[in-house]
Each structure stands twice: as structure tokens, then as C-alpha cells.
Coordinates of C-alpha atoms and ligand atoms in Angstrom, one line a residue:
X242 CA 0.0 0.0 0.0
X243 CA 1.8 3.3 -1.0
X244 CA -0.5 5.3 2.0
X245 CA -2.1 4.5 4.6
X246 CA -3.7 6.9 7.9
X247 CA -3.9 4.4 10.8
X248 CA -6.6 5.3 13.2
X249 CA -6.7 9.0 13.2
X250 CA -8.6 11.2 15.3
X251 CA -8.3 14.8 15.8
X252 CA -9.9 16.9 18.3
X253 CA -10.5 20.8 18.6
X254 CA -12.0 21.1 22.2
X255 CA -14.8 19.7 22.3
X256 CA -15.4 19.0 18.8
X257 CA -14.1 15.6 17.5
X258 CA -13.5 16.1 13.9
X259 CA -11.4 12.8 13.2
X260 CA -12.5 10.0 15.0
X261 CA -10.5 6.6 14.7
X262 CA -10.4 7.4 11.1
X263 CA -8.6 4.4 8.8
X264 CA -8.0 5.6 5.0
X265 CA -5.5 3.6 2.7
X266 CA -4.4 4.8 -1.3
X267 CA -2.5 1.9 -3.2
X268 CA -0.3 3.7 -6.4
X269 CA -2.1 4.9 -9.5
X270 CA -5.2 4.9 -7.7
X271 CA -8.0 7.7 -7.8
X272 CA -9.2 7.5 -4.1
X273 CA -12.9 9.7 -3.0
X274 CA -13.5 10.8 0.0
X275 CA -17.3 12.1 0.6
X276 CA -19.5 12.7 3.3
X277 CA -21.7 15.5 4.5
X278 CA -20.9 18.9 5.5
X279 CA -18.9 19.0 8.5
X280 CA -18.1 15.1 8.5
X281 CA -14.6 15.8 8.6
X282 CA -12.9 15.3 5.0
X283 CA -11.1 18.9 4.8
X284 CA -9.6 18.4 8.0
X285 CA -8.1 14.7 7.4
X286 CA -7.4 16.0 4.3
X287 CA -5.3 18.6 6.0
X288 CA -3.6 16.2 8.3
X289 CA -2.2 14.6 5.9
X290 CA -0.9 17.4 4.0
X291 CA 1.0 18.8 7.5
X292 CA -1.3 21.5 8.3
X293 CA -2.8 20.1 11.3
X294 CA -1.0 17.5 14.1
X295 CA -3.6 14.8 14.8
X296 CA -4.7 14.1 18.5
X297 CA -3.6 10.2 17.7
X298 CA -3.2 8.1 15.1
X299 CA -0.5 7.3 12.5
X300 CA 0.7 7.7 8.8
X301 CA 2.9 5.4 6.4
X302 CA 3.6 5.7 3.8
X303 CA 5.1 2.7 1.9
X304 CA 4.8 1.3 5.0
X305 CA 7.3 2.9 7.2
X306 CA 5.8 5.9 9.7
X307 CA 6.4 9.5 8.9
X308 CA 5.8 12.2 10.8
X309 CA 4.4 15.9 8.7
X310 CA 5.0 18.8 10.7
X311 CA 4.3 21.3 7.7
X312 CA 3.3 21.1 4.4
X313 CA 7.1 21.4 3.8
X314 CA 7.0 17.7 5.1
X315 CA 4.1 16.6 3.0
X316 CA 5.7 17.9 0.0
X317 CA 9.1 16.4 0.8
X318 CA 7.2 13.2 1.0
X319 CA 5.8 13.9 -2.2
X320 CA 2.0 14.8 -0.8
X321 CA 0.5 18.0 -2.9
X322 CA -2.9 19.5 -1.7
X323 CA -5.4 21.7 -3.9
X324 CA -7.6 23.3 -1.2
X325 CA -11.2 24.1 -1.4
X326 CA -10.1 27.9 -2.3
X327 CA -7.8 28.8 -4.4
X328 CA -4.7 29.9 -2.9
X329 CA -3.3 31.5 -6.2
X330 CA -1.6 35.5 -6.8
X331 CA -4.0 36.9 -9.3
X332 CA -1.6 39.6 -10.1
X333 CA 1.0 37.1 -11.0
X334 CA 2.0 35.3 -14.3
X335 CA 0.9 31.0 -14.3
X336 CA 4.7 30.7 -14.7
X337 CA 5.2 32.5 -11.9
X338 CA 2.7 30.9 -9.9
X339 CA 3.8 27.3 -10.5
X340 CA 7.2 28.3 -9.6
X341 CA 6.8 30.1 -6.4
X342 CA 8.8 29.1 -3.8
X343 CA 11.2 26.9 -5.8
X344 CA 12.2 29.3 -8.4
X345 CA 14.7 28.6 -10.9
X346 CA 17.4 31.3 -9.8
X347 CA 19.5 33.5 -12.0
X348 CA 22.8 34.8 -10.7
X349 CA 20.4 37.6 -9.3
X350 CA 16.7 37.2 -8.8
X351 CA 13.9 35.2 -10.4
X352 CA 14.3 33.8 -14.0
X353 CA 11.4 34.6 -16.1
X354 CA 11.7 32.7 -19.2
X355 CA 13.8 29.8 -17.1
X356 CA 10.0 29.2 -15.3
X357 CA 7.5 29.8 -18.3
X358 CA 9.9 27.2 -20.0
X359 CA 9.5 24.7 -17.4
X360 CA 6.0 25.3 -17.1
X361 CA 5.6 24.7 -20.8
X362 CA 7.5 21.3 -20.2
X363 CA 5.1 20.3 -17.4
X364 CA 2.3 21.3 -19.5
X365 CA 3.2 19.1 -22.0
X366 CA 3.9 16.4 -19.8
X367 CA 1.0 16.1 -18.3
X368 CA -1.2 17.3 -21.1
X369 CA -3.0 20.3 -19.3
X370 CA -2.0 23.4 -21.7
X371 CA -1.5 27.0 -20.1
X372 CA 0.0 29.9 -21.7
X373 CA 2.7 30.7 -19.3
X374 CA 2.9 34.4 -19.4
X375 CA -0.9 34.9 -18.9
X376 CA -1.6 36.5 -15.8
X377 CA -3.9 34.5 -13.3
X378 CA -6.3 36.9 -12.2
X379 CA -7.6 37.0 -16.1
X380 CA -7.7 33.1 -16.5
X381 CA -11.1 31.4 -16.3
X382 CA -11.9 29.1 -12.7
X383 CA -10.4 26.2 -15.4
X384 CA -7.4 27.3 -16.2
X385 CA -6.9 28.6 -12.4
X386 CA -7.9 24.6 -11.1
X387 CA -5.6 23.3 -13.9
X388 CA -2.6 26.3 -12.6
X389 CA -3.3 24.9 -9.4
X390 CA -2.5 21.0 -9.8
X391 CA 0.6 22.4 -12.2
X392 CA 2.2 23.9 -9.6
X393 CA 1.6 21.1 -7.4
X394 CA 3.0 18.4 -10.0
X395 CA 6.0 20.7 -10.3
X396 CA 6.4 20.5 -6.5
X397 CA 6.9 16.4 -6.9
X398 CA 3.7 15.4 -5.7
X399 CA 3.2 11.6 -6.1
X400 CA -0.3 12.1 -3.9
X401 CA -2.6 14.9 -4.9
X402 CA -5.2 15.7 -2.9
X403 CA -8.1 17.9 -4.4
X404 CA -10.5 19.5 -2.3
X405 CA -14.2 19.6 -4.3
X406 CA -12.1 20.6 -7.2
X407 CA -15.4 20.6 -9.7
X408 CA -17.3 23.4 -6.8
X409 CA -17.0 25.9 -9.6
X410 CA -16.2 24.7 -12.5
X411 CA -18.2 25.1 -16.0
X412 CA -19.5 21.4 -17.3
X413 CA -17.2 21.4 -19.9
X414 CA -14.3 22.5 -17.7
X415 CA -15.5 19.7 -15.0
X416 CA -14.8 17.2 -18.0
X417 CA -11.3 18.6 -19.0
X418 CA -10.6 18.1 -15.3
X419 CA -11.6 14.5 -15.2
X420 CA -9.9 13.7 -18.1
X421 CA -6.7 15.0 -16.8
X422 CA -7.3 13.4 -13.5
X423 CA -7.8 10.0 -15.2
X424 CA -4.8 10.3 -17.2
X425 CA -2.3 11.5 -14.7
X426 CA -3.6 8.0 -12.6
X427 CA -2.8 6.2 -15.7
X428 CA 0.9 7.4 -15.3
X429 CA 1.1 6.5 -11.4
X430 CA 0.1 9.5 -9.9
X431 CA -2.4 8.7 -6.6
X432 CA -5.6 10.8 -6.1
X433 CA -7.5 11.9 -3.1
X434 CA -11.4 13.6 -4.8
X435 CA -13.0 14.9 -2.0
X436 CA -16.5 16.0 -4.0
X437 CA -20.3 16.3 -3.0
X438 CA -21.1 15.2 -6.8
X439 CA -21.7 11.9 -7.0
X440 CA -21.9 11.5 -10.5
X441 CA -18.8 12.5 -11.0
X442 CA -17.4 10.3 -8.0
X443 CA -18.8 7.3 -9.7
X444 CA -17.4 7.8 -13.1
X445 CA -14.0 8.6 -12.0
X446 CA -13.0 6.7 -8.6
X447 CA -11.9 3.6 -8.1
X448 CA -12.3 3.6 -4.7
X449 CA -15.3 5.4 -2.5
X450 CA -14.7 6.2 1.1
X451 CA -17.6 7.8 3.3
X452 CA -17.1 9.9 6.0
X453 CA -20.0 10.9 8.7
X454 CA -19.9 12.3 11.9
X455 CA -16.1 12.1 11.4
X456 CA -15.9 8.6 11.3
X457 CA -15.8 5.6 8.0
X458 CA -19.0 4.5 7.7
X459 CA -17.7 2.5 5.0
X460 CA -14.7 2.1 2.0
X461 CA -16.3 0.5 -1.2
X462 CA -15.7 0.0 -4.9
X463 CA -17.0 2.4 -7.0
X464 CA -18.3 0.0 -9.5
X465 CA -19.9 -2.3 -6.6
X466 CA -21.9 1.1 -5.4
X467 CA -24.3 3.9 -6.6
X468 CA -25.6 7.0 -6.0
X469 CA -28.1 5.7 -3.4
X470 CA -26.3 3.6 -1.8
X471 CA -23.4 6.2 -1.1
X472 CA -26.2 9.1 0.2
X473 CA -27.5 6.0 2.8
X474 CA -23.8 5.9 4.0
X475 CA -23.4 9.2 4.5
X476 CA -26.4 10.6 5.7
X477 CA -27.7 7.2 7.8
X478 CA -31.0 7.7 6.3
X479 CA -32.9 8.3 2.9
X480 CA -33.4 11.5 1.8
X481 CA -36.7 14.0 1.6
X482 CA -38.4 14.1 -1.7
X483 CA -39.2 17.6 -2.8
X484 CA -42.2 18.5 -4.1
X485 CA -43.9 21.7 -5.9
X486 CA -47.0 23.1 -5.6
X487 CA -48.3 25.1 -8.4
X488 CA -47.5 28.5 -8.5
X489 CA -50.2 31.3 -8.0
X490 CA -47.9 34.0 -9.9
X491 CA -48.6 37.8 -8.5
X492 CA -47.4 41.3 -9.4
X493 CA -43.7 42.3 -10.6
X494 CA -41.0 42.7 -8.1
X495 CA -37.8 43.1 -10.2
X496 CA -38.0 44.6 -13.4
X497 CA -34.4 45.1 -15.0
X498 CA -34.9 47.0 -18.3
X499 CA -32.0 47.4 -21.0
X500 CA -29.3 47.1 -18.1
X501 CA -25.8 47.8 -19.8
X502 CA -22.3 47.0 -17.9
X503 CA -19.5 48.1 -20.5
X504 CA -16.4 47.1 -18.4
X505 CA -13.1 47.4 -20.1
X506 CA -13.4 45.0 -23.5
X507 CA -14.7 45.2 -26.3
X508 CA -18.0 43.9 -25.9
X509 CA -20.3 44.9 -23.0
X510 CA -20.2 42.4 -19.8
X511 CA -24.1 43.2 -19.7
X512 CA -25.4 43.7 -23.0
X513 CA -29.2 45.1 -22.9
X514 CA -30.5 43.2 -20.2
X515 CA -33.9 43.1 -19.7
X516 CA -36.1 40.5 -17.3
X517 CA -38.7 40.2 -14.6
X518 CA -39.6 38.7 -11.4
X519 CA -42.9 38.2 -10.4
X520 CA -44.4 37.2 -6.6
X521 CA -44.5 34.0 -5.8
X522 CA -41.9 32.6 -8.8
X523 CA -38.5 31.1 -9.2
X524 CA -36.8 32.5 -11.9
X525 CA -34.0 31.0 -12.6
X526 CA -30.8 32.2 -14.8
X527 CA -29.3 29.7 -16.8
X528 CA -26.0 30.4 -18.4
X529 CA -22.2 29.2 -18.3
X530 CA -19.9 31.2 -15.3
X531 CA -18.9 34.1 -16.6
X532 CA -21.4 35.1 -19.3
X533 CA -23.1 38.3 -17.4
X534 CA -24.6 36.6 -14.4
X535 CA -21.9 38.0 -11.8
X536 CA -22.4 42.1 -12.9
X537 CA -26.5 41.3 -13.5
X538 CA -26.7 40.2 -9.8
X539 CA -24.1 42.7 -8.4
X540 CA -25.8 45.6 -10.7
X541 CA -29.5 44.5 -8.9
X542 CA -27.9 44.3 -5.4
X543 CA -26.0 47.3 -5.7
X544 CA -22.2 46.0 -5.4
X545 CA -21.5 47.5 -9.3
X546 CA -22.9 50.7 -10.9
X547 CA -24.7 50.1 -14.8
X548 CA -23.6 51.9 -17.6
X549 CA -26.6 52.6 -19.0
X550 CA -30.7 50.7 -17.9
X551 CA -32.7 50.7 -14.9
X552 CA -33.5 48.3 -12.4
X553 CA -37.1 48.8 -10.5
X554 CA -38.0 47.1 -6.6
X555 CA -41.8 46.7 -5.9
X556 CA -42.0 50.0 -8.3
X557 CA -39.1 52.0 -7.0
X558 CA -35.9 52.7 -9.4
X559 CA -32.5 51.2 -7.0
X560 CA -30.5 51.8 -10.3
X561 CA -27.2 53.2 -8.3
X562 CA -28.6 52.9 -5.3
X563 CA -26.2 51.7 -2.3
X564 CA -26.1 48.1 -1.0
X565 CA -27.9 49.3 1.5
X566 CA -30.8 50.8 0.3
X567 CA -31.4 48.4 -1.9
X568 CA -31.7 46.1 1.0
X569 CA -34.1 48.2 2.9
X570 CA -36.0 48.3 0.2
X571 CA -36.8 44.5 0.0
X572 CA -33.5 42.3 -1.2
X573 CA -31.6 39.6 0.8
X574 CA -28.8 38.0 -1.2
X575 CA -27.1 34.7 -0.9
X576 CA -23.9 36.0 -2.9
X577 CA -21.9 34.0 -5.5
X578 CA -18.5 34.4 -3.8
X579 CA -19.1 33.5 -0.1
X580 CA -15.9 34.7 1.5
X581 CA -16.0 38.0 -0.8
X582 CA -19.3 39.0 0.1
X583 CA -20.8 36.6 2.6
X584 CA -19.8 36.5 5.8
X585 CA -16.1 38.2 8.2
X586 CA -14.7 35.1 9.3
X587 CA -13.4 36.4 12.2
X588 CA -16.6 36.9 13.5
X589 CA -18.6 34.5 15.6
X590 CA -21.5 32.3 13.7
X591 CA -23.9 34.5 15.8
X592 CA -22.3 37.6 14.8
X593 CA -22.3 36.7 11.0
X594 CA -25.9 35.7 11.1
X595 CA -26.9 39.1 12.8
X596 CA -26.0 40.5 9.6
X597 CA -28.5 42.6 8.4
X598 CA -30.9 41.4 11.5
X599 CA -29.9 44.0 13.6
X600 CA -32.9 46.0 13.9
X601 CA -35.3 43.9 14.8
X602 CA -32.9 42.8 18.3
X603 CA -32.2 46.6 19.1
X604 CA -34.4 48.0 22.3
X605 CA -33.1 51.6 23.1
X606 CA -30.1 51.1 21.5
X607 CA -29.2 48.0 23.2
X608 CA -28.2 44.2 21.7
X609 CA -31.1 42.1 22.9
X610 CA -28.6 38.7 23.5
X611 CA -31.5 36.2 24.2
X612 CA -33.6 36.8 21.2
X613 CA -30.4 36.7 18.5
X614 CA -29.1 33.4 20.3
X615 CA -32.8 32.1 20.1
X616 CA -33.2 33.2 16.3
X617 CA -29.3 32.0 15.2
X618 CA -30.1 28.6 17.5
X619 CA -33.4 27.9 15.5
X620 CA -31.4 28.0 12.1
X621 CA -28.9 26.0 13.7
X622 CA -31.2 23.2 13.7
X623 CA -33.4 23.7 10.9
X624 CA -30.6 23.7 8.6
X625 CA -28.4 20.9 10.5
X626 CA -25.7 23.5 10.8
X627 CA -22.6 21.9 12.6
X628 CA -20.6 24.3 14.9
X629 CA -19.2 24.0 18.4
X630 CA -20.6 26.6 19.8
X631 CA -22.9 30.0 18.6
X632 CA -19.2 31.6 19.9
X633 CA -17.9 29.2 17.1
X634 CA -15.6 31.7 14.7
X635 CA -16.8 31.4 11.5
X636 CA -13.3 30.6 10.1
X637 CA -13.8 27.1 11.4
X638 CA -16.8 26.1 9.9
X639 CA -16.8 23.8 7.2
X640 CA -17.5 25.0 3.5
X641 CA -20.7 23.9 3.9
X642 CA -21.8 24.9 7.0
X643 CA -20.9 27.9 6.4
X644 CA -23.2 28.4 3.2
X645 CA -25.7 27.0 5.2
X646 CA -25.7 29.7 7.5
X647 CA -25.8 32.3 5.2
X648 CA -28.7 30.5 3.2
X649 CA -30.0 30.7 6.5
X650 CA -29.6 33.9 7.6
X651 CA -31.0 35.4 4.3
X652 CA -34.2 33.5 4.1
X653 CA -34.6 34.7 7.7
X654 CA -34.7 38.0 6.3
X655 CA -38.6 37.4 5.0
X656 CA -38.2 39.9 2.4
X657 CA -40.5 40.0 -0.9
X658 CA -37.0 39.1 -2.7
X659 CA -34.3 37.0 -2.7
X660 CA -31.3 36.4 -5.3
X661 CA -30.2 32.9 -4.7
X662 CA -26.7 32.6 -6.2
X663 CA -25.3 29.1 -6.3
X664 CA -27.3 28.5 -3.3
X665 CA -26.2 25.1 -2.9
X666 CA -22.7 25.1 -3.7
X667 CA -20.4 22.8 -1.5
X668 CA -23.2 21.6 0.8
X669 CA -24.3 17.4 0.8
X670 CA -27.2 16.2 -0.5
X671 CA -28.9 16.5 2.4
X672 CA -28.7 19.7 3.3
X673 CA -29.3 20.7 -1.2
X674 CA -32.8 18.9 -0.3
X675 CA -33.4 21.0 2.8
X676 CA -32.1 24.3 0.8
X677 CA -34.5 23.9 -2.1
X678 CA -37.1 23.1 0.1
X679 CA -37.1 26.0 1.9
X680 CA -36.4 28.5 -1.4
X681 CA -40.0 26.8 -2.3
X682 CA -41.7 27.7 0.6
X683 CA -40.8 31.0 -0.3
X684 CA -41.8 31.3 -3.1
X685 CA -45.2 29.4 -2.3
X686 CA -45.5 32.3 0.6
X687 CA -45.4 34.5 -2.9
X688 CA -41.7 35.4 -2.5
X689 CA -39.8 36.4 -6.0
X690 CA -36.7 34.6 -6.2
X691 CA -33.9 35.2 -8.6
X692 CA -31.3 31.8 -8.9
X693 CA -28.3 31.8 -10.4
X694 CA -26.9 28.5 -10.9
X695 CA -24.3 26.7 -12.5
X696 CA -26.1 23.5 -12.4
X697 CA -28.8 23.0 -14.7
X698 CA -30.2 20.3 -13.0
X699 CA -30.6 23.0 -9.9
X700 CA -32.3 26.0 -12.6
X701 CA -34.3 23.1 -13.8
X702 CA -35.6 21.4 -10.8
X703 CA -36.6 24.7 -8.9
X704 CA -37.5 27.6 -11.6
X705 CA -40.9 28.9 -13.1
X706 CA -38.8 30.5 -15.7
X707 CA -35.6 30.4 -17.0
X708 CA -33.9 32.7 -19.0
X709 CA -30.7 31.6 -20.8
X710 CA -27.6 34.2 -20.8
X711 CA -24.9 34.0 -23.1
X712 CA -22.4 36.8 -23.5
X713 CA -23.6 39.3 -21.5
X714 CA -26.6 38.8 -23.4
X715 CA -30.6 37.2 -22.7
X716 CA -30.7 35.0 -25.5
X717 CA -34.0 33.2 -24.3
X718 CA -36.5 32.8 -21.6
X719 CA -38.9 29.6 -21.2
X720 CA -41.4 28.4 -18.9
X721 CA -40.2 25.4 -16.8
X722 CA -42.7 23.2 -18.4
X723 CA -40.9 23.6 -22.0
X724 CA -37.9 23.9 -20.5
X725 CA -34.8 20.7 -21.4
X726 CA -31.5 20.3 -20.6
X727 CA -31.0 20.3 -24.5
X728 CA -32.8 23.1 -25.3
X729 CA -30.7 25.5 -22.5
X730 CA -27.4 23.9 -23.3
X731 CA -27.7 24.7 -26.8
X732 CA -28.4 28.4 -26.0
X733 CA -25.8 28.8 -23.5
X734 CA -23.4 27.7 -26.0
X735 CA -24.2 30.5 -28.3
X736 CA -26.6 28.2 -30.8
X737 CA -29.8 29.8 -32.4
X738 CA -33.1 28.0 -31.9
X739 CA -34.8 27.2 -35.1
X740 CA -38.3 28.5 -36.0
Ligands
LIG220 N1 -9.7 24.8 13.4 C1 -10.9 24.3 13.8 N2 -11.4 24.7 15.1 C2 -12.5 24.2 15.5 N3 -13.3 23.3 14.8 C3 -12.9 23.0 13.6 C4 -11.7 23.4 13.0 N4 -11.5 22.9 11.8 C5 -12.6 22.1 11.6 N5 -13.4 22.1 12.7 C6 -14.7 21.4 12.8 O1 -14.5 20.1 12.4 C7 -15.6 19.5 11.7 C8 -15.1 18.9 10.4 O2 -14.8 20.0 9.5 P1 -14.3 19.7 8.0 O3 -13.9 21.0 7.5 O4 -13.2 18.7 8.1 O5 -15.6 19.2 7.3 P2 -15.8 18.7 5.8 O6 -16.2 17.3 5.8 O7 -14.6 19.1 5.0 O8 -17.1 19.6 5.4 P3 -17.5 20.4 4.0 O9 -18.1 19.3 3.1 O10 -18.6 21.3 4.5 O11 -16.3 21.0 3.5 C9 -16.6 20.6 11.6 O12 -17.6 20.5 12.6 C10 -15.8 21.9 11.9 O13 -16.6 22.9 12.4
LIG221 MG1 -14.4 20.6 3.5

């Protein structure tokens, strides 16, 4: 066996993250780990990579013991680890990227063309092309995943571990990935796929273990196993079926009309926008990342000003208007970009979910304690959000959990509407069922609800309407019932419906 953890457990306080965990990788292998939120994958993940001691337990690796104090250890050992953010310089060149750290030295300073060189070897090698002089921050999510597992092949990694690599990824660029993943086995590299997509667990793994409550309820083959089988053994039961009422559609909410975002190119980022959201519907925005959705929503909720168009709440123009008014008119927003927008991770899980709940727990001035700890308690448990403590910093949450409080907190805000961004990324399938559940009571309690997803199983399953974007464009809106997964897919790719 090239790997093996041997009983690990790892405890912070009170909270046993890693208990007795046993988790073996033979060479060549492509080795998931799943589980739901919380359940403790990140943090063997990061034991094994030297960024956290365990409490007990052991690691060998071709079986004699090693000890990783660092991740300077884990690399040494030839252990690499892609983390559930990326950790790149955006400023920075991919060369450079790749190379940081351990850069090829000229008599003085940092050789340029000695790196892009060597990253145009690895490139090759490995068959996932970048254009080394590029600059990061301009490179799609793609390129940036595929920059990522570069610069950790360059670093001698034998063991890669990828933290839900797919999160936010385009289907097409989800693909590439697998492809490359599959390949890179082939020539002996080892894979750890921690990933809440089962799909794609089962058509790449070899192996499948499940992690809950920070323990293995089970290790299996991935062609013994299924999707059903792998949500038993992680959640421990089966899962709520959703169902939808029919919709009694009321007056408009959001009425964006010829909205225009130039930006710096050529052609617009926003491109004559115009849509509608009506009480008591899900519409939903189906597009691939990066075609308009991220300036639409921050143009609606105030984070970007439009060139040119108007945006109208419940009949009032908020084109311009600050973040803030726009939310005491009637918005909440569960942002795209989590740890941008979402939440101070050096705040407390009560803290963040006071956000923007303030008012209502003021009496002469005064924090009313009771009632916040009584409101952030009840989401808590509604949405099976795993913390220590309310006193819990957020910075120690899981991905998960922490998009479930925000989910949370937002919903709590009651307000006639709601833009749902990726609402469900990184969460389990358990909590996904308990998040669209909820976004339909909303809008059966004749919310409007805008959702930008990019899964099309998630626009498909929830929305009234969809409207397709393509770039920076509307290039077509449906009803749900008319609504496939062809149809979209061929408009988000730029193709023209006949007749
Ligand atoms: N530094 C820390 N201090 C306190 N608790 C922590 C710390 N790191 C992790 N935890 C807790 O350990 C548990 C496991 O977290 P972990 O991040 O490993 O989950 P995960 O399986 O990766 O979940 P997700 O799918 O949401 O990413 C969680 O309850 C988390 O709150
Ligand atoms: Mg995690």
C-alpha cells in the first residue's frame, strides 16, 4: 500500500473532527473521499498534508511511519494538496505561480523565461496546456484549477489531494478536469477527490470512502456502489423528496430594463438586459460562469454601478442605489462568492448571522442577547448546521456549514425578494434537499426569487422560468414546463433555436 492513515482522530475542544479514522491509497489509484458537510474530509485532508497534528493516530507511507510537521513535510514526502479555495496571486503570471517558492534562480533574482519554459515542459507532460505568461487573475476558474494541480505536479507530488475541485467549474471545464485526473492515474500518480457530486465520483474513482460524523461508515468499490447507496452511508438515512405546488404568480418585483455593464473589453459584460420577477416565482438564470450573471446580480444588489438601464424594486428605481438601500427596500442575497461578500470570518456564527438582522434585536439602543441566540439557534437546527458553539468563529466552519448559515440567515430576512446565487454550492445532498425546500416555501408564501446556478439540474428542478444568458446577453427565456437540458445547453453555447 503506498498510503495508509492508521486510526486517526483529531480533536478541537470539544469537537471531535477525526474520529478513529482508517484511510488507505495503493499507487495509480483515484481514491474519493465524501461525506456531508462537516463530516470531517477537509480536516483529514489537512492532516495529511501537515497542516494540522492529529490528537492520535499514524501515517505510512510505503509502509514505514512519517511524521508531517508542515506542508514542507508533506511535500518532501511527495503529498500535494489543492484546497477548497484557491490559494493563487492573481496579479501574477501562471509561470510564476507554478514556480513560487522553488524558483529557478538566475545569478540575481527570479528567471522569467527559465520558469514559463519549465512550465511549458510540465504542461506538455501532463497534457494540461497554459500559456505561461498569462496573468492568473484573467484566466477562467479552469485554467486557475488546472494552474493549481501544475504547480503542485511541479512540486513532486506523487499524492494529490483535491479538495471539491469541480465546486465551480463550468461542465465542460468539469470534464477537461476528469480527463486529466484519469490520465495522470494512468501514469502513477495517486488521487485523493474529495467531492459532494456523486456522479462524477462514480465515473472517475476507483475507490469510495464515506465519512459521517467524522468517522468511516464504509470504504467501497466504485463500480460495486451507486448513488443511493453512497447518500445511505453518508447521511444514515434516505433523503426528503421535494415537491412543488403550483405557483399562483402575482405582481412584478424586479424589473431590470435594457441594463448595460461596458467594463473594459470590447464587448459589454451586460449587454441590454432586460427580465422580470414576479411574486410567488422562481426564476432562474441559466448560463455558463462568466457570461453576465456576476455584474446582473451585483448591478441589482448594488455592489456594481450600470452603464446605462434601470432596475425597478416593488416600483421604486435602485438603479445606483447603495447596498444598503437596496436592502431596505426589500432584497436579501445569498452571494456567489461566499468569502468576498458573505460573511467576516473572524466573526462568531452568531455575529455573521446578525447581519443585516440588527434592527429587529435593538431595544433603546441595546443588543437584545436572548432573542439573537434564540433566532441563530433555530437556524442551527433547521438547517443541521454543525458548529461548536454559537461563539464558534466562523473561520472554522466547514464550506458547507458555512453556506448554510448564510442561506439561513437570508431566508430569515422574509423579504419580498431574494437572489439565490449558487445557493447550494459545497453543501451534501442533504442539506441541497433541505435548501430547495425551503427556497420553495418561499416562493409558495409568494416570495420572487432570482437563482443563479451553475447546475442545470438545480435551474431546472426549482425555476418557473428560466432565462438563458450568453455573452452578457438574454438570448432566451422559457417556462419550466418547456424547459430541457438540450434546449438550454444549446443556447448557452451561443446556438440559435430554429423556428
Ligand atoms: N480549526 C478548527 N477549530 C474548531 N473546529 C474545527 C476546526 N476545523 C474544523 N473544525 C470542525 O471540524 C468539523 C469537520 O470539519 P471539516 O472542514 O473537516 O468538514 P468537511 O467534511 O470538509 O465539510 P464540508 O463538506 O462542508 O467542506 C466541523 O464540525 C468543523 O466545524
Ligand atoms: Mg471541506
Amino acid at each position: 500500500m503506498l498510503l495508509q492513515m492508521e486510526n486517526i482522530t483529531k480533536n478541537y475542544g470539544a469537537v471531535r473532527a477525526n474520529s478513529e479514522v482508517s484511510f488507505n491509497l495503493r499507487k495509480g489509484e483515484i481514491h474519493a473521499l465524501v461525506g456531508e458537510n462537516g463530516a470531517g474530509k477537509t480536516t483529514l485532508m489537512r492532516i495529511l498534508y501537515g497542516m494540522e497534528t492529529p490528537t492520535s493516530g499514524e501515517i505510512k507511507l510505503d509502509d514505514k511511519s512519517i511524521s508531517l510537521a508542515s506542508p514542507t513535510d508533506a511535500i518532501k514526502h511527495g503529498i500535494g494538496m489543492v484546497h477548497q479555495h484557491f490559494m493563487l496571486f492573481s496579479s501574477f503570471s501562471i509561470a510564476e505561480n507554478i514556480v513560487i517558492g522553488r524558483e529557478p534562480a538566475k545569478a540575481i533574482g527570479f528567471d522569467r523565461k527559465a520558469a514559463a519554459m519549465e512550465t511549458e515542459r510540465l504542461a506538455k507532460q501532463y497534457g494540461m496546456p497554459v500559456d505561461p505568461w498569462k496573468k492568473v487573475g484573467d484566466c477562467s476558474l479552469g485554467v486557475q484549477q488546472r494552474v493549481e494541480i501544475l504547480k503542485v505536479l511541479y512540486q513532486g507530488a506523487e499524492i494529490i489531494i483535491l479538495d471539491e475541485p469541480t465546486g465551480v467549474l463550468t461542465p465542460l471545464e468539469v470534464k477537461e478536469l476528469l480527463i486529466a485526473i484519469k490520465a495522470l492515474a494512468a501514469q502513477g500518480k495517486s488521487f485523493i477527490l474529495i467531492s459532494h457530486k456523486l456522479q462524477e465520483i462514480l465515473e472517475v474513482a476507483d475507490r469510495i470512502t464515506v465519512l459521517r460524523d467524522g468517522k468511516v461508515s464504509g470504504t467501497v468499490n466504485a463500480a460495486d456502489t451507486d448513488e443511493e447507496q453512497l447518500s445511505k452511508l453518508m447521511v444514515g438515512r434516505d433523503l426528503v423528496k421535494l415537491s412543488r405546488n403550483n405557483r399562483t404568480r402575482g405582481k412584478a418585483v424586479l424589473e431590470v430594463s435594457s441594463l448595460t455593464v461596458r467594463g473594459t473589453k470590447t464587448k459589454p459584460l451586460l449587454d441590454e438586459v432586460t427580465l422580470q420577477v414576479n411574486e410567488g416565482e422562481i426564476v432562474g438564470i441559466a448560463g455558463i460562469s462568466g457570461n453576465g450573471q456576476s455584474e446582473l446580480l451585483q448591478a441589482i444588489s448594488g455592489l456594481m454601478k450600470p452603464d446605462a438601464g434601470s432596475i425597478k424594486l416593488l416600483g421604486q428605481d435602485i438603479t445606483g442605489a447603495s447596498v444598503l438601500n437596496i436592502r431596505k427596500q426589500g432584497l436579501a442575497h445569498i452571494p456567489e462568492d461566499r468569502y468576498q461578500w458573505g460573511v467576516s470570518k473572524e466573526a462568531t456564527v452568531m455575529e455573521n448571522g446578525l447581519m443585516g438582522h440588527t434592527e429587529k434585536h435593538q431595544k433603546y439602543g441595546v443588543m437584545q442577547g436572548a432573542g439573537i441566540r434564540k433566532m441563530v439557534s433555530e437556524w442551527v437546527e433547521r438547517f443541521g448546521i454543525k458548529t461548536g458553539s454559537l461563539h464558534t468563529k466562523s473561520q472554522y466552519l466547514s464550506g458547507g456549514n458555512l453556506q448554510k448559515l448564510i442561506v439561513a440567515r437570508e431566508l430569515a430576512q422574509h423579504s419580498p425578494f431574494l437572489i439565490a446565487a449558487e445557493p447550494t454550492r459545497g453543501v451534501d445532498v442533504g442539506a441541497m434537499e433541505i435548501i430547495h425546500t425551503e427556497l420553495l416555501e418561499k416562493r409558495d408564501g409568494q416570495g420572487a426569487i432570482l437563482l443563479v446556478s451553475s447546475e442545470l439540474t438545480e435551474v431546472l428542478k426549482l425555476s418557473d422560468r428560466i432565462y438563458v444568458m450568453c455573452e452578457g446577453k438574454v438570448v432566451g427565456e422559457m417556462m419550466a414546463e418547456t424547459a430541457t437540458e438540450e434546449r438550454i445547453s444549446l443556447l448557452m453555447a451561443g446556438g440559435k433555436e430554429v423556428g
